[in-house]
């Protein structure tokens, strides 16, 4: 039962170094994992946080993958056992020699030494794939945008930054679909928080309205008491609703509205930031930043809630 062993090791006295707080951010390609991670890393500062993208554990480079009967989403296309070993080492405060995959060239390059800092974020396609991996995390997140939105994000990102044509991206998405269903989406069930950036159904907001966010706050971890924040806001920016999870169980769903006036969302951001007790003043301006240069208040509020969890886990 290796997953039990890692739990024992993390809670026992033998842990050689102070263990970091481990956050997993899982989801399909272009689901927004890097975007979410970047804001957290900037808010905490590079001296406090280590971030790793598990695309680095691809077993084959881009050229080799062209001739394989499976895609980068398949566990057989990734060094899953090495990922498990490395997660255990990081979770117990030890350094790793991490492989490196270069998205610019599609090649595997020289490995790099990574030391876990106070917080470690592991983001990627399969960080919650096995029981042993899941046992390494304090907080687990799954990004679950509607497929149509993820498709738009992937086409834009892969054509602008990874050298693909739109037709190549569409063909690859189709090829990946069965593996997405088999290996990526099942991880949703293991997340403490499921995040969905999407327009609010039935509202017909004008084009350009920032996406809203819905966060399922599962009772698998202790969530912040938002009663003060909710009471202070007039509920246009944010509200909590009792919903049903995929297994039919009741679950809290936090709705963060992209259509709310920016000033109202920022009242909520300030209230959550002041609850964190890290710093006087305003929340870091980098929260909510998209790579298009636009700002998303629902993204900023989501990042603040994850910051709450990271800091709370240290207490
Ligand atoms: N919350 C959001 N609101 C609007 N656009 C977003 C959001 N999150 C991500 N995007 C857009 O989607 C694109 C893909 O996001 P990102 O690179 O963060 O995905 P990813 O999950 O890290 O992808 P991959 O696993 O393929 O590296 C980005 O170019 C970004 O502009
Ligand atoms: O799903 C992905 C996660 O980023 C990538 O497509 C995968 O990592 C392979 O990279 P590339 O498409 O650059 O060859």
CSV table of C-alpha atoms and ligand atoms in Angstrom, one decimal:
chain,number,residue,atom,x,y,z
A,1,UNK,CA,0.0,0.0,0.0
A,2,UNK,CA,2.5,2.7,-1.1
A,3,UNK,CA,-0.1,5.5,-0.8
A,4,UNK,CA,-0.4,4.6,2.9
A,5,UNK,CA,3.3,4.7,3.3
A,6,UNK,CA,3.6,8.1,1.9
A,7,UNK,CA,0.9,9.4,4.2
A,8,UNK,CA,2.7,7.8,7.1
A,9,UNK,CA,6.0,9.3,6.0
A,10,UNK,CA,4.5,12.7,5.7
A,11,UNK,CA,3.0,12.7,9.1
A,12,UNK,CA,5.7,10.8,11.0
A,13,UNK,CA,8.9,12.0,12.6
A,14,UNK,CA,11.3,10.6,10.0
A,15,UNK,CA,10.7,13.3,7.5
A,16,UNK,CA,14.2,14.7,6.8
A,17,UNK,CA,13.2,18.2,5.8
A,18,UNK,CA,10.2,20.5,6.5
A,19,UNK,CA,7.5,19.3,4.2
A,20,UNK,CA,6.0,21.7,1.7
A,21,UNK,CA,2.3,22.3,1.2
A,22,UNK,CA,1.4,20.5,-2.1
A,23,UNK,CA,-1.3,21.8,-4.5
A,24,UNK,CA,-2.3,19.8,-7.6
A,25,UNK,CA,-4.0,21.6,-10.5
A,26,UNK,CA,-5.2,19.0,-13.0
A,27,UNK,CA,-7.1,19.3,-16.2
A,28,UNK,CA,-7.1,18.8,-20.0
A,29,UNK,CA,-4.8,20.7,-22.3
A,30,UNK,CA,-5.5,24.5,-22.4
A,31,UNK,CA,-8.0,24.2,-19.5
A,32,UNK,CA,-6.2,27.1,-17.8
A,33,UNK,CA,-3.8,25.4,-15.4
A,34,UNK,CA,-0.8,27.6,-16.2
A,35,UNK,CA,-2.8,30.8,-16.1
A,36,UNK,CA,-4.2,29.9,-12.6
A,37,UNK,CA,-0.7,28.8,-11.3
A,38,UNK,CA,1.1,31.9,-12.6
A,39,UNK,CA,-1.0,34.3,-10.5
A,40,UNK,CA,-0.5,32.1,-7.3
A,41,UNK,CA,3.2,32.0,-7.9
A,42,UNK,CA,3.5,35.7,-8.5
A,43,UNK,CA,1.4,36.5,-5.4
A,44,UNK,CA,3.6,34.3,-3.1
A,45,UNK,CA,6.9,35.2,-4.7
A,46,UNK,CA,9.5,32.9,-6.2
A,47,UNK,CA,11.4,32.4,-2.9
A,48,UNK,CA,8.3,30.7,-1.4
A,49,UNK,CA,6.9,28.6,-4.2
A,50,UNK,CA,8.1,25.9,-6.6
A,51,UNK,CA,5.9,25.2,-9.7
A,52,UNK,CA,6.2,22.2,-11.9
A,53,UNK,CA,4.3,21.3,-15.1
A,54,UNK,CA,4.1,17.6,-15.5
A,55,UNK,CA,4.3,17.8,-19.3
A,56,UNK,CA,8.0,17.4,-18.4
A,57,UNK,CA,7.3,13.8,-17.7
A,58,UNK,CA,6.4,13.0,-21.4
A,59,UNK,CA,8.1,9.8,-22.3
A,60,UNK,CA,8.4,10.7,-26.1
A,61,UNK,CA,9.2,13.9,-27.9
A,62,UNK,CA,6.9,15.5,-30.4
A,63,UNK,CA,8.5,13.7,-33.4
A,64,UNK,CA,8.3,10.3,-31.7
A,65,UNK,CA,4.7,10.9,-30.7
A,66,UNK,CA,3.6,11.3,-34.3
A,67,UNK,CA,4.1,7.5,-34.9
A,68,UNK,CA,2.5,6.3,-31.7
A,69,UNK,CA,-1.0,4.8,-31.4
A,70,UNK,CA,-1.8,7.1,-28.4
A,71,UNK,CA,-1.4,10.8,-27.6
A,72,UNK,CA,0.3,12.8,-24.8
A,73,UNK,CA,-2.8,12.3,-22.7
A,74,UNK,CA,-2.2,8.6,-22.3
A,75,UNK,CA,-0.4,7.4,-19.1
A,76,UNK,CA,1.8,5.2,-21.3
A,77,UNK,CA,3.0,8.4,-23.0
A,78,UNK,CA,4.3,9.7,-19.7
A,79,UNK,CA,6.7,8.4,-17.0
A,80,UNK,CA,4.0,7.9,-14.4
A,81,UNK,CA,6.1,5.9,-12.0
A,82,UNK,CA,8.9,8.5,-12.0
A,83,UNK,CA,6.2,11.2,-11.5
A,84,UNK,CA,5.0,9.2,-8.4
A,85,UNK,CA,8.6,8.9,-7.1
A,86,UNK,CA,9.2,12.6,-7.6
A,87,UNK,CA,6.0,13.7,-6.0
A,88,UNK,CA,6.8,11.6,-2.9
A,89,UNK,CA,10.2,13.2,-2.7
A,90,UNK,CA,8.9,16.7,-3.0
A,91,UNK,CA,6.1,16.0,-0.6
A,92,UNK,CA,8.7,15.0,2.0
A,93,UNK,CA,10.8,18.0,1.4
A,94,UNK,CA,13.5,16.5,-0.8
A,95,UNK,CA,15.0,17.7,-4.1
A,96,UNK,CA,14.5,16.0,-7.5
A,97,UNK,CA,16.3,15.8,-10.8
A,98,UNK,CA,13.3,16.6,-13.0
A,99,UNK,CA,13.1,15.8,-16.7
A,100,UNK,CA,12.4,18.8,-19.0
A,101,UNK,CA,10.1,19.0,-22.0
A,102,UNK,CA,10.5,22.1,-24.2
A,103,UNK,CA,7.2,23.2,-25.7
A,104,UNK,CA,9.0,25.5,-28.1
A,105,UNK,CA,11.0,22.7,-29.8
A,106,UNK,CA,8.9,19.7,-28.9
A,107,UNK,CA,12.1,18.1,-27.5
A,108,UNK,CA,13.2,16.5,-24.2
A,109,UNK,CA,16.2,18.4,-22.9
A,110,UNK,CA,18.7,18.4,-20.0
A,111,UNK,CA,17.1,17.5,-16.6
A,112,UNK,CA,17.1,20.2,-13.9
A,113,UNK,CA,17.5,20.2,-10.1
A,114,UNK,CA,14.3,21.3,-8.3
A,115,UNK,CA,14.2,22.0,-4.6
A,116,UNK,CA,10.8,22.2,-3.0
A,117,UNK,CA,10.1,25.5,-1.4
A,118,UNK,CA,7.4,26.2,1.2
A,119,UNK,CA,4.7,25.7,-1.4
A,120,UNK,CA,4.7,23.3,-4.4
A,121,UNK,CA,2.2,23.5,-7.2
A,122,UNK,CA,2.1,20.6,-9.6
A,123,UNK,CA,0.0,21.3,-12.7
A,124,UNK,CA,-0.6,19.2,-15.7
A,125,UNK,CA,-2.6,16.5,-17.5
A,126,UNK,CA,-2.3,13.6,-15.0
A,127,UNK,CA,-1.2,14.7,-11.5
A,128,UNK,CA,-4.2,13.0,-9.9
A,129,UNK,CA,-4.0,9.8,-12.0
A,130,UNK,CA,-2.9,7.4,-9.3
A,131,UNK,CA,-3.8,6.9,-5.7
A,132,UNK,CA,-0.1,7.4,-4.7
A,133,UNK,CA,0.0,10.7,-6.6
A,134,UNK,CA,-3.2,11.9,-4.9
A,135,UNK,CA,-1.8,11.0,-1.5
A,136,UNK,CA,1.0,13.5,-2.0
A,137,UNK,CA,-1.3,16.5,-2.1
A,138,UNK,CA,-2.8,18.7,0.6
A,139,UNK,CA,-5.2,20.4,-1.9
A,140,UNK,CA,-6.4,19.2,-5.2
A,141,UNK,CA,-8.0,21.3,-8.0
A,142,UNK,CA,-9.6,20.2,-11.3
A,143,UNK,CA,-10.1,22.8,-14.1
A,144,UNK,CA,-13.3,22.0,-16.0
A,145,UNK,CA,-14.1,24.6,-18.6
A,146,UNK,CA,-16.9,23.7,-21.1
A,147,UNK,CA,-15.3,21.8,-24.1
A,148,UNK,CA,-16.3,24.6,-26.6
A,149,UNK,CA,-14.4,27.2,-24.5
A,150,UNK,CA,-11.4,24.9,-24.0
A,151,UNK,CA,-11.3,24.3,-27.7
A,152,UNK,CA,-11.2,28.1,-28.4
A,153,UNK,CA,-8.4,28.6,-25.8
A,154,UNK,CA,-6.4,25.7,-27.2
A,155,UNK,CA,-6.7,26.8,-30.8
A,156,UNK,CA,-5.6,30.3,-29.9
A,157,UNK,CA,-2.8,29.3,-27.6
A,158,UNK,CA,-1.4,26.5,-29.9
A,159,UNK,CA,-1.5,28.6,-33.1
A,160,UNK,CA,0.0,31.6,-31.4
A,161,UNK,CA,2.6,30.0,-29.1
A,162,UNK,CA,3.3,26.4,-30.1
A,163,UNK,CA,3.5,26.6,-33.9
A,164,UNK,CA,0.4,24.6,-34.9
A,165,UNK,CA,-2.2,25.5,-37.5
A,166,UNK,CA,-5.9,25.6,-36.4
A,167,UNK,CA,-6.6,22.5,-38.5
A,168,UNK,CA,-3.8,20.6,-36.8
A,169,UNK,CA,-5.2,21.5,-33.4
A,170,UNK,CA,-8.7,20.5,-34.3
A,171,UNK,CA,-7.5,17.1,-35.6
A,172,UNK,CA,-5.4,16.6,-32.5
A,173,UNK,CA,-8.4,17.4,-30.2
A,174,UNK,CA,-10.4,14.8,-32.0
A,175,UNK,CA,-7.7,12.2,-31.8
A,176,UNK,CA,-7.3,12.9,-28.0
A,177,UNK,CA,-11.0,12.8,-27.1
A,178,UNK,CA,-11.2,9.0,-26.1
A,179,UNK,CA,-8.0,9.4,-24.0
A,180,UNK,CA,-9.4,12.6,-22.4
A,181,UNK,CA,-12.5,10.7,-21.4
A,182,UNK,CA,-10.6,7.7,-20.2
A,183,UNK,CA,-7.7,9.4,-18.3
A,184,UNK,CA,-8.1,13.1,-17.9
A,185,UNK,CA,-11.8,13.7,-16.9
A,186,UNK,CA,-11.9,10.9,-14.3
A,187,UNK,CA,-9.5,13.0,-12.2
A,188,UNK,CA,-12.4,15.5,-11.6
A,189,UNK,CA,-13.8,13.1,-9.0
A,190,UNK,CA,-10.6,13.4,-6.9
A,191,UNK,CA,-10.5,17.2,-6.7
A,192,UNK,CA,-11.3,19.1,-3.5
A,193,UNK,CA,-12.2,22.1,-5.7
A,194,UNK,CA,-13.6,21.9,-9.2
A,195,UNK,CA,-13.3,25.2,-11.1
A,196,UNK,CA,-15.3,26.0,-14.2
A,197,UNK,CA,-14.9,29.3,-16.1
A,198,UNK,CA,-17.9,29.8,-18.3
A,199,UNK,CA,-20.7,32.3,-19.2
A,200,UNK,CA,-23.7,32.1,-16.9
A,201,UNK,CA,-26.3,29.9,-18.7
A,202,UNK,CA,-29.4,31.8,-19.8
A,203,UNK,CA,-28.1,35.3,-19.2
A,204,UNK,CA,-27.1,36.2,-22.8
A,205,UNK,CA,-24.5,38.6,-21.7
A,206,UNK,CA,-23.0,40.7,-24.5
A,207,UNK,CA,-19.8,39.5,-26.2
A,208,UNK,CA,-16.7,40.6,-24.3
A,209,UNK,CA,-18.4,40.0,-20.9
A,210,UNK,CA,-15.7,38.3,-18.8
A,211,UNK,CA,-16.4,34.6,-18.0
A,212,UNK,CA,-17.9,33.8,-14.7
A,213,UNK,CA,-16.5,31.0,-12.5
A,214,UNK,CA,-18.3,28.3,-10.6
A,215,UNK,CA,-16.3,26.6,-7.8
A,216,UNK,CA,-17.5,23.3,-6.3
A,217,UNK,CA,-16.2,23.3,-2.8
A,218,UNK,CA,-16.2,19.6,-1.8
A,219,UNK,CA,-16.2,18.7,1.9
A,220,UNK,CA,-12.9,16.9,1.5
A,221,UNK,CA,-11.0,19.9,2.9
A,222,UNK,CA,-11.9,22.7,5.2
A,223,UNK,CA,-13.0,25.7,3.2
A,224,UNK,CA,-12.8,29.4,4.4
A,225,UNK,CA,-15.7,30.8,6.2
A,226,UNK,CA,-17.0,33.2,3.6
A,227,UNK,CA,-20.0,34.5,5.6
A,228,UNK,CA,-18.3,37.9,6.3
A,229,UNK,CA,-17.3,38.3,2.7
A,230,UNK,CA,-20.7,37.3,1.4
A,231,UNK,CA,-22.5,39.6,3.9
A,232,UNK,CA,-20.3,42.6,2.9
A,233,UNK,CA,-20.9,42.2,-0.8
A,234,UNK,CA,-24.3,42.7,-2.3
A,235,UNK,CA,-24.2,39.3,-3.9
A,236,UNK,CA,-23.9,40.6,-7.4
A,237,UNK,CA,-20.2,39.6,-7.5
A,238,UNK,CA,-20.3,36.4,-5.6
A,239,UNK,CA,-22.8,34.0,-3.9
A,240,UNK,CA,-22.9,30.6,-2.4
A,241,UNK,CA,-25.4,28.0,-3.5
A,242,UNK,CA,-26.2,24.4,-2.4
A,243,UNK,CA,-25.8,22.2,-5.5
A,244,UNK,CA,-25.6,18.5,-6.4
A,245,UNK,CA,-22.3,16.9,-7.2
A,246,UNK,CA,-21.8,14.4,-10.0
A,247,UNK,CA,-22.5,11.6,-7.5
A,248,UNK,CA,-25.7,13.2,-6.4
A,249,UNK,CA,-24.3,14.4,-3.0
A,250,UNK,CA,-25.0,18.0,-1.9
A,251,UNK,CA,-22.1,20.3,-2.4
A,252,UNK,CA,-21.4,24.0,-1.9
A,253,UNK,CA,-21.1,25.9,-5.2
A,254,UNK,CA,-19.5,29.3,-5.2
A,255,UNK,CA,-20.6,31.5,-8.1
A,256,UNK,CA,-18.3,34.4,-9.1
A,257,UNK,CA,-20.0,36.6,-11.7
A,258,UNK,CA,-17.9,38.0,-14.5
A,259,UNK,CA,-20.7,40.4,-15.4
A,260,UNK,CA,-20.6,42.1,-12.0
A,261,UNK,CA,-19.2,45.7,-11.9
A,262,UNK,CA,-15.4,45.4,-11.4
A,263,UNK,CA,-15.5,47.6,-8.2
A,264,UNK,CA,-17.9,45.2,-6.6
A,265,UNK,CA,-15.6,42.2,-7.4
A,266,UNK,CA,-12.7,44.2,-6.0
A,267,UNK,CA,-14.5,44.7,-2.7
A,268,UNK,CA,-14.7,40.9,-2.4
A,269,UNK,CA,-11.0,40.5,-3.4
A,270,UNK,CA,-10.0,43.0,-0.7
A,271,UNK,CA,-12.1,41.2,1.9
A,272,UNK,CA,-10.6,37.8,1.2
A,273,UNK,CA,-7.1,39.3,1.0
A,274,UNK,CA,-7.5,40.9,4.4
A,275,UNK,CA,-8.7,37.5,5.8
A,276,UNK,CA,-5.4,36.0,4.7
A,277,UNK,CA,-3.5,38.2,7.1
A,278,UNK,CA,-0.3,38.1,5.0
A,279,UNK,CA,0.1,41.7,4.0
A,280,UNK,CA,-1.6,45.0,4.6
A,281,UNK,CA,-2.8,46.9,1.5
A,282,UNK,CA,-4.4,45.7,-1.6
A,283,UNK,CA,-4.3,42.2,-3.2
A,284,UNK,CA,-1.4,41.8,-5.7
A,285,UNK,CA,-2.3,43.4,-9.0
A,286,UNK,CA,-1.0,40.4,-10.9
A,287,UNK,CA,-3.9,38.3,-9.7
A,288,UNK,CA,-6.6,37.8,-12.4
A,289,UNK,CA,-4.1,38.4,-15.2
A,290,UNK,CA,-4.6,36.6,-18.5
A,291,UNK,CA,-1.9,36.1,-21.1
A,292,UNK,CA,-4.0,38.2,-23.5
A,293,UNK,CA,-3.3,41.2,-21.2
A,294,UNK,CA,-6.9,41.3,-20.0
A,295,UNK,CA,-8.0,41.0,-16.4
A,296,UNK,CA,-10.5,38.5,-15.0
A,297,UNK,CA,-12.0,39.3,-11.6
A,298,UNK,CA,-13.4,35.7,-11.3
A,299,UNK,CA,-9.9,34.4,-11.9
A,300,UNK,CA,-8.5,36.8,-9.3
A,301,UNK,CA,-11.1,35.6,-6.7
A,302,UNK,CA,-10.4,32.0,-7.5
A,303,UNK,CA,-6.7,32.6,-7.0
A,304,UNK,CA,-7.4,34.3,-3.7
A,305,UNK,CA,-9.4,31.3,-2.5
A,306,UNK,CA,-6.5,29.0,-3.4
A,307,UNK,CA,-4.1,31.3,-1.6
A,308,UNK,CA,-6.3,31.0,1.4
A,309,UNK,CA,-6.0,27.2,1.2
A,310,UNK,CA,-2.2,27.3,0.7
A,311,UNK,CA,-1.7,29.6,3.7
A,312,UNK,CA,-4.3,27.9,5.8
A,313,UNK,CA,-2.5,24.5,5.3
A,314,UNK,CA,0.7,25.9,6.9
A,315,UNK,CA,-1.2,26.8,10.1
B,1,LIG,N1,-9.8,31.9,-16.7
B,1,LIG,C1,-9.6,32.2,-17.9
B,1,LIG,N2,-10.3,33.1,-18.6
B,1,LIG,C2,-10.1,33.4,-19.9
B,1,LIG,N3,-9.1,32.8,-20.7
B,1,LIG,C3,-8.4,31.8,-20.0
B,1,LIG,C4,-8.5,31.5,-18.7
B,1,LIG,N4,-7.7,30.5,-18.4
B,1,LIG,C5,-6.9,30.3,-19.5
B,1,LIG,N5,-7.4,31.0,-20.5
B,1,LIG,C6,-6.8,31.1,-21.8
B,1,LIG,O1,-6.6,29.7,-22.3
B,1,LIG,C7,-5.3,29.5,-22.8
B,1,LIG,C8,-4.8,28.2,-22.3
B,1,LIG,O2,-4.5,28.5,-20.9
B,1,LIG,P1,-3.3,27.8,-20.1
B,1,LIG,O3,-2.0,27.9,-20.9
B,1,LIG,O4,-3.3,28.3,-18.8
B,1,LIG,O5,-3.8,26.3,-20.1
B,1,LIG,P2,-3.1,24.9,-19.6
B,1,LIG,O6,-4.1,24.1,-18.9
B,1,LIG,O7,-1.9,25.3,-18.8
B,1,LIG,O8,-2.6,24.2,-21.0
B,1,LIG,P3,-1.6,23.1,-21.3
B,1,LIG,O9,-1.8,21.9,-20.3
B,1,LIG,O10,-1.9,22.6,-22.7
B,1,LIG,O11,-0.2,23.6,-21.2
B,1,LIG,C9,-4.5,30.7,-22.5
B,1,LIG,O12,-3.9,31.2,-23.6
B,1,LIG,C10,-5.4,31.7,-21.8
B,1,LIG,O13,-5.5,32.9,-22.4
B,2,LIG,O1,-1.5,18.5,-24.1
B,2,LIG,C1,-0.5,19.2,-23.9
B,2,LIG,C2,-0.2,19.8,-22.6
B,2,LIG,O2,0.4,21.0,-22.7
B,2,LIG,C3,0.6,19.2,-25.0
B,2,LIG,O3,-0.1,19.1,-26.2
B,2,LIG,C4,1.5,18.1,-24.8
B,2,LIG,O4,2.3,18.5,-23.6
B,2,LIG,C5,2.5,17.9,-26.0
B,2,LIG,O5,3.1,19.1,-26.3
B,2,LIG,P1,3.2,19.6,-27.8
B,2,LIG,O6,1.7,19.7,-28.2
B,2,LIG,O7,3.8,21.0,-27.6
B,2,LIG,O8,3.9,18.7,-28.6
